[in-house]
Amino acid sequence: MIKLVAFDMDGTFLRSDNTYDVEHFEKIYRTLQDKDIKVVVISGNQYAQLVSFFPEHQSELIIVSENGALIFEGEKLLREEKIARIEIEKVLDVLVSEGLENGTTLYRLHFAYLLQSAPKQYKEEITIYYHALKEISNFQDLPEDDFVKLALLVPEEKTNQLLEKLNQATGQLVQAVSSGHGSIDIIQRGVHKGSALEFLSQHFGIAPQEMMAFGDGGNDLEMLAYVGHSYAMKNGSEIVKRAAKYQAPSNQESGVLAVLEQEIAK
């Protein structure tokens, strides 16, 4: 019996225009609530951006943001995994040496920093995924804050090379992971969507076999490996399709909602 449903957002739940079938979702969501099935929105994006998609349900949903670094139940923070300042500085040194600091955003609990010198196109794109942003003059004089993630956007053909370089520089405490299309996240090692679901499993007393999850990108692999009912989107990467037990219709076809509707009907 399914007791928890988790879905990624970009490329999974959301269509390519960042919308979803609200009416269909509301119908399914009410049924999930009636069956006491927990709904988890799980993404590499910012909490403020994720809750903006579900204004009517902010107090009910479980929101996992920053690839598992932050977990909220409603507005209550359940988990915050911080990155040591020295590790942030190691990553920034690599990015400066590669000339990539203008495509970088640094995230704390409730907002994120990016450079004033970042290109207009980057700023416009990043505001799609992160709603609470502050511009600063440089990363060398960062405020004494706690950070949970560092993210960057690079030319897609450079992703693998940069991932290797970043992971060599950071050692054992943090890791760089790709979510596809040139997006790279630097997070605390061992913190990912799978570890977030493991935390929720212990918190709510729900076994992995009682969980269902949907994803499309590389940062969904640990989550899909953890749950008993894993779905790769039809539009997902080949590595995700190999990792998942089942395949859902594409995000353009509202594949998550289609599978959940079938599950509810059982």
Coordinates of C-alpha atoms in Angstrom, one line a residue:
M1 CA 0.0 0.0 0.0
I2 CA 1.3 3.4 -1.0
K3 CA 1.6 5.9 2.0
L4 CA 3.8 8.5 0.4
V5 CA 4.2 10.0 -3.1
A6 CA 7.2 12.1 -4.1
F7 CA 7.7 13.9 -7.4
D8 CA 10.4 16.1 -8.8
M9 CA 9.2 19.3 -10.5
D10 CA 11.2 20.4 -13.6
G11 CA 10.9 17.9 -16.4
T12 CA 8.7 15.6 -14.2
F13 CA 5.6 17.2 -12.7
L14 CA 5.8 20.5 -14.6
R15 CA 5.3 20.9 -18.3
S16 CA 8.0 22.7 -20.3
D17 CA 6.2 26.0 -19.8
N18 CA 6.4 25.6 -16.0
T19 CA 2.7 24.9 -15.7
Y20 CA 0.6 21.8 -14.7
D21 CA -3.0 20.7 -14.9
V22 CA -4.2 22.4 -11.8
E23 CA -7.8 21.0 -12.0
H24 CA -6.6 17.5 -12.4
F25 CA -4.0 17.8 -9.6
E26 CA -6.7 19.2 -7.2
K27 CA -8.9 16.2 -7.9
I28 CA -6.1 13.7 -7.3
Y29 CA -4.7 15.6 -4.3
R30 CA -8.0 15.6 -2.5
T31 CA -8.2 11.8 -2.9
L32 CA -4.6 11.4 -1.7
Q33 CA -5.5 13.4 1.4
D34 CA -8.6 11.3 2.0
K35 CA -6.5 8.2 1.9
D36 CA -3.9 9.8 4.2
I37 CA -1.2 9.5 1.6
K38 CA 1.5 12.1 2.1
V39 CA 2.5 14.2 -0.8
V40 CA 6.2 15.3 -1.2
V41 CA 7.4 18.0 -3.6
I42 CA 11.1 17.3 -4.0
S43 CA 13.4 19.4 -6.1
G44 CA 16.8 21.1 -6.4
N45 CA 15.0 24.4 -6.5
Q46 CA 14.3 26.9 -3.8
Y47 CA 11.6 26.5 -1.2
A48 CA 10.0 29.9 -2.0
Q49 CA 9.8 28.9 -5.7
L50 CA 8.3 25.5 -5.0
V51 CA 5.5 26.7 -2.6
S52 CA 4.5 29.3 -5.2
F53 CA 3.1 26.5 -7.4
F54 CA 0.8 25.3 -4.6
P55 CA -0.4 28.4 -2.7
E56 CA -3.6 26.6 -1.5
H57 CA -1.6 23.7 0.1
Q58 CA 1.5 25.3 1.5
S59 CA 0.5 24.3 5.1
E60 CA -0.1 20.7 4.1
L61 CA 2.6 19.7 1.7
I62 CA 6.0 18.3 2.5
I63 CA 8.5 20.4 0.5
V64 CA 12.0 19.1 0.0
S65 CA 14.2 21.8 -1.6
E66 CA 17.9 22.2 -2.6
N67 CA 18.1 18.5 -3.4
G68 CA 17.3 17.4 0.1
A69 CA 19.3 20.0 2.1
L70 CA 16.1 21.6 3.4
I71 CA 12.9 19.7 4.4
F72 CA 9.7 21.5 5.4
E73 CA 6.4 20.1 6.6
G74 CA 4.1 22.9 5.9
E75 CA 6.1 25.9 7.1
K76 CA 7.9 23.9 9.8
L77 CA 11.6 23.2 9.0
L78 CA 12.4 19.6 9.7
R79 CA 15.9 19.3 8.4
E80 CA 18.7 21.7 7.3
E81 CA 22.0 20.4 6.1
K82 CA 24.7 23.1 5.9
I83 CA 27.9 23.2 4.0
A84 CA 31.1 24.2 5.8
R85 CA 32.4 27.6 4.9
I86 CA 35.8 26.3 3.9
E87 CA 34.2 23.9 1.4
I88 CA 32.3 26.8 -0.2
E89 CA 35.5 28.6 -0.6
K90 CA 37.2 25.6 -2.3
V91 CA 34.3 25.5 -4.9
L92 CA 34.4 29.2 -5.5
D93 CA 38.2 29.0 -6.1
V94 CA 37.6 26.5 -8.9
L95 CA 34.7 28.5 -10.4
V96 CA 36.8 31.7 -10.4
S97 CA 39.7 29.9 -12.1
E98 CA 37.3 28.6 -14.7
G99 CA 35.7 32.0 -15.2
L100 CA 32.3 30.7 -14.2
E101 CA 31.5 32.8 -11.1
N102 CA 28.9 34.9 -13.1
G103 CA 26.9 31.8 -13.6
T104 CA 26.8 30.9 -10.0
T105 CA 24.2 31.2 -7.2
L106 CA 24.8 30.5 -3.5
Y107 CA 21.9 29.4 -1.4
R108 CA 21.0 29.8 2.3
L109 CA 17.8 29.0 4.1
H110 CA 15.4 31.6 2.8
F111 CA 17.2 33.4 0.0
A112 CA 20.1 33.1 -2.4
Y113 CA 23.1 35.3 -3.6
L114 CA 24.2 36.0 -7.1
L115 CA 26.7 38.5 -8.5
Q116 CA 25.6 41.9 -9.7
S117 CA 27.9 41.3 -12.7
A118 CA 26.0 38.2 -13.8
P119 CA 24.6 38.5 -17.3
K120 CA 21.0 39.6 -17.7
Q121 CA 20.1 36.4 -19.4
Y122 CA 21.4 34.4 -16.4
K123 CA 19.5 36.6 -13.9
E124 CA 16.3 36.2 -15.9
E125 CA 16.7 32.4 -16.1
I126 CA 17.6 32.0 -12.4
T127 CA 14.5 33.9 -11.3
I128 CA 12.3 31.2 -12.9
Y129 CA 13.6 28.7 -10.3
Y130 CA 14.6 30.9 -7.4
H131 CA 12.3 33.7 -6.2
A132 CA 14.2 35.1 -3.2
L133 CA 17.5 36.5 -4.5
K134 CA 20.0 39.1 -3.4
E135 CA 22.7 40.6 -5.6
I136 CA 26.2 41.1 -4.2
S137 CA 29.4 42.6 -5.6
N138 CA 31.6 39.6 -5.2
F139 CA 31.8 36.1 -3.5
Q140 CA 35.1 36.9 -1.7
D141 CA 33.3 39.0 0.9
L142 CA 30.3 36.8 1.6
P143 CA 28.2 37.5 4.8
E144 CA 28.7 35.1 7.7
D145 CA 25.8 33.0 6.7
D146 CA 25.1 29.3 6.7
F147 CA 24.8 27.9 3.2
V148 CA 23.0 24.8 2.0
K149 CA 23.8 24.7 -1.7
L150 CA 25.9 26.3 -4.5
A151 CA 24.5 26.0 -8.0
L152 CA 25.9 26.9 -11.4
L153 CA 24.9 26.9 -15.0
V154 CA 27.6 25.9 -17.5
P155 CA 27.8 25.0 -21.2
E156 CA 26.3 21.5 -21.4
E157 CA 29.3 20.0 -23.2
K158 CA 31.5 21.1 -20.2
T159 CA 29.4 19.5 -17.5
N160 CA 31.2 16.2 -17.1
Q161 CA 34.7 17.8 -17.1
L162 CA 33.7 20.4 -14.5
L163 CA 32.0 17.8 -12.3
E164 CA 35.2 15.8 -12.2
K165 CA 37.3 18.9 -11.4
L166 CA 34.9 20.1 -8.7
N167 CA 34.7 16.7 -7.0
Q168 CA 38.5 16.4 -7.0
A169 CA 38.8 19.9 -5.4
T170 CA 36.2 19.4 -2.6
G171 CA 37.2 16.0 -1.3
Q172 CA 34.9 14.0 1.0
L173 CA 32.6 16.6 2.5
V174 CA 30.7 18.0 -0.5
Q175 CA 29.9 16.7 -3.9
A176 CA 28.9 18.1 -7.3
V177 CA 25.9 16.6 -9.1
S178 CA 24.3 17.3 -12.4
S179 CA 20.5 17.8 -12.9
G180 CA 20.9 18.0 -16.6
H181 CA 21.1 20.7 -19.3
G182 CA 24.3 22.2 -17.9
S183 CA 23.0 22.6 -14.3
I184 CA 25.3 21.6 -11.5
D185 CA 24.6 21.6 -7.8
I186 CA 27.2 21.4 -5.1
I187 CA 25.7 20.0 -1.9
Q188 CA 26.9 18.3 1.2
R189 CA 28.0 14.7 0.5
G190 CA 25.4 12.2 1.4
V191 CA 22.6 14.8 1.1
H192 CA 20.4 14.1 -1.8
K193 CA 16.8 13.2 -2.6
G194 CA 17.2 9.7 -1.5
S195 CA 18.6 10.7 2.0
A196 CA 15.6 13.1 2.3
L197 CA 13.2 10.3 1.8
E198 CA 15.1 8.1 4.2
F199 CA 14.7 11.0 6.8
L200 CA 11.0 11.1 6.1
S201 CA 10.7 7.3 6.3
Q202 CA 12.1 7.5 9.8
H203 CA 10.1 10.6 10.7
F204 CA 6.7 9.3 9.7
G205 CA 7.3 5.6 10.1
I206 CA 6.7 4.8 6.4
A207 CA 8.8 2.1 4.8
P208 CA 10.5 2.6 1.5
Q209 CA 8.4 -0.1 0.0
E210 CA 5.3 2.1 0.8
M211 CA 6.7 5.1 -1.2
M212 CA 6.3 6.1 -4.8
A213 CA 8.6 8.5 -6.6
F214 CA 8.9 10.2 -10.0
G215 CA 12.0 11.7 -11.6
D216 CA 13.7 12.5 -14.9
G217 CA 17.3 13.6 -14.1
G218 CA 20.5 12.5 -12.6
N219 CA 19.8 14.1 -9.2
D220 CA 16.7 11.8 -8.9
L221 CA 18.7 8.5 -9.0
E222 CA 19.1 8.0 -5.3
M223 CA 15.5 8.8 -4.7
L224 CA 14.4 6.3 -7.3
A225 CA 16.7 3.6 -5.9
Y226 CA 15.3 4.1 -2.4
V227 CA 11.6 3.7 -3.0
G228 CA 9.7 0.6 -3.7
H229 CA 7.7 2.1 -6.6
S230 CA 10.0 4.2 -8.9
Y231 CA 8.9 5.9 -12.1
A232 CA 11.1 7.5 -14.7
M233 CA 9.4 10.0 -17.0
K234 CA 9.2 9.1 -20.7
N235 CA 11.2 12.3 -21.4
G236 CA 13.8 11.4 -18.7
S237 CA 17.5 10.5 -19.3
E238 CA 18.5 7.0 -20.2
I239 CA 20.3 6.5 -16.9
V240 CA 17.1 7.4 -15.0
K241 CA 15.0 5.0 -17.1
R242 CA 17.5 2.2 -16.4
A243 CA 17.4 3.0 -12.7
A244 CA 13.6 3.1 -12.3
K245 CA 11.3 0.1 -12.1
Y246 CA 8.5 1.7 -14.2
Q247 CA 8.0 4.4 -16.8
A248 CA 5.5 7.2 -16.7
P249 CA 4.2 9.2 -19.6
S250 CA 6.1 12.4 -20.3
N251 CA 5.8 15.6 -18.3
Q252 CA 4.1 17.2 -21.3
E253 CA 1.4 14.5 -20.9
S254 CA 1.0 15.1 -17.1
G255 CA 2.6 11.7 -16.6
V256 CA 2.7 12.0 -12.8
L257 CA -1.0 12.7 -12.6
A258 CA -1.8 9.9 -15.0
V259 CA 0.0 7.3 -12.9
L260 CA -1.4 8.6 -9.7
E261 CA -4.9 8.4 -11.1
Q262 CA -4.3 4.7 -12.0
E263 CA -3.0 4.0 -8.6
I264 CA -6.0 5.7 -6.9
A265 CA -8.3 3.6 -9.0
K266 CA -6.8 0.3 -7.7

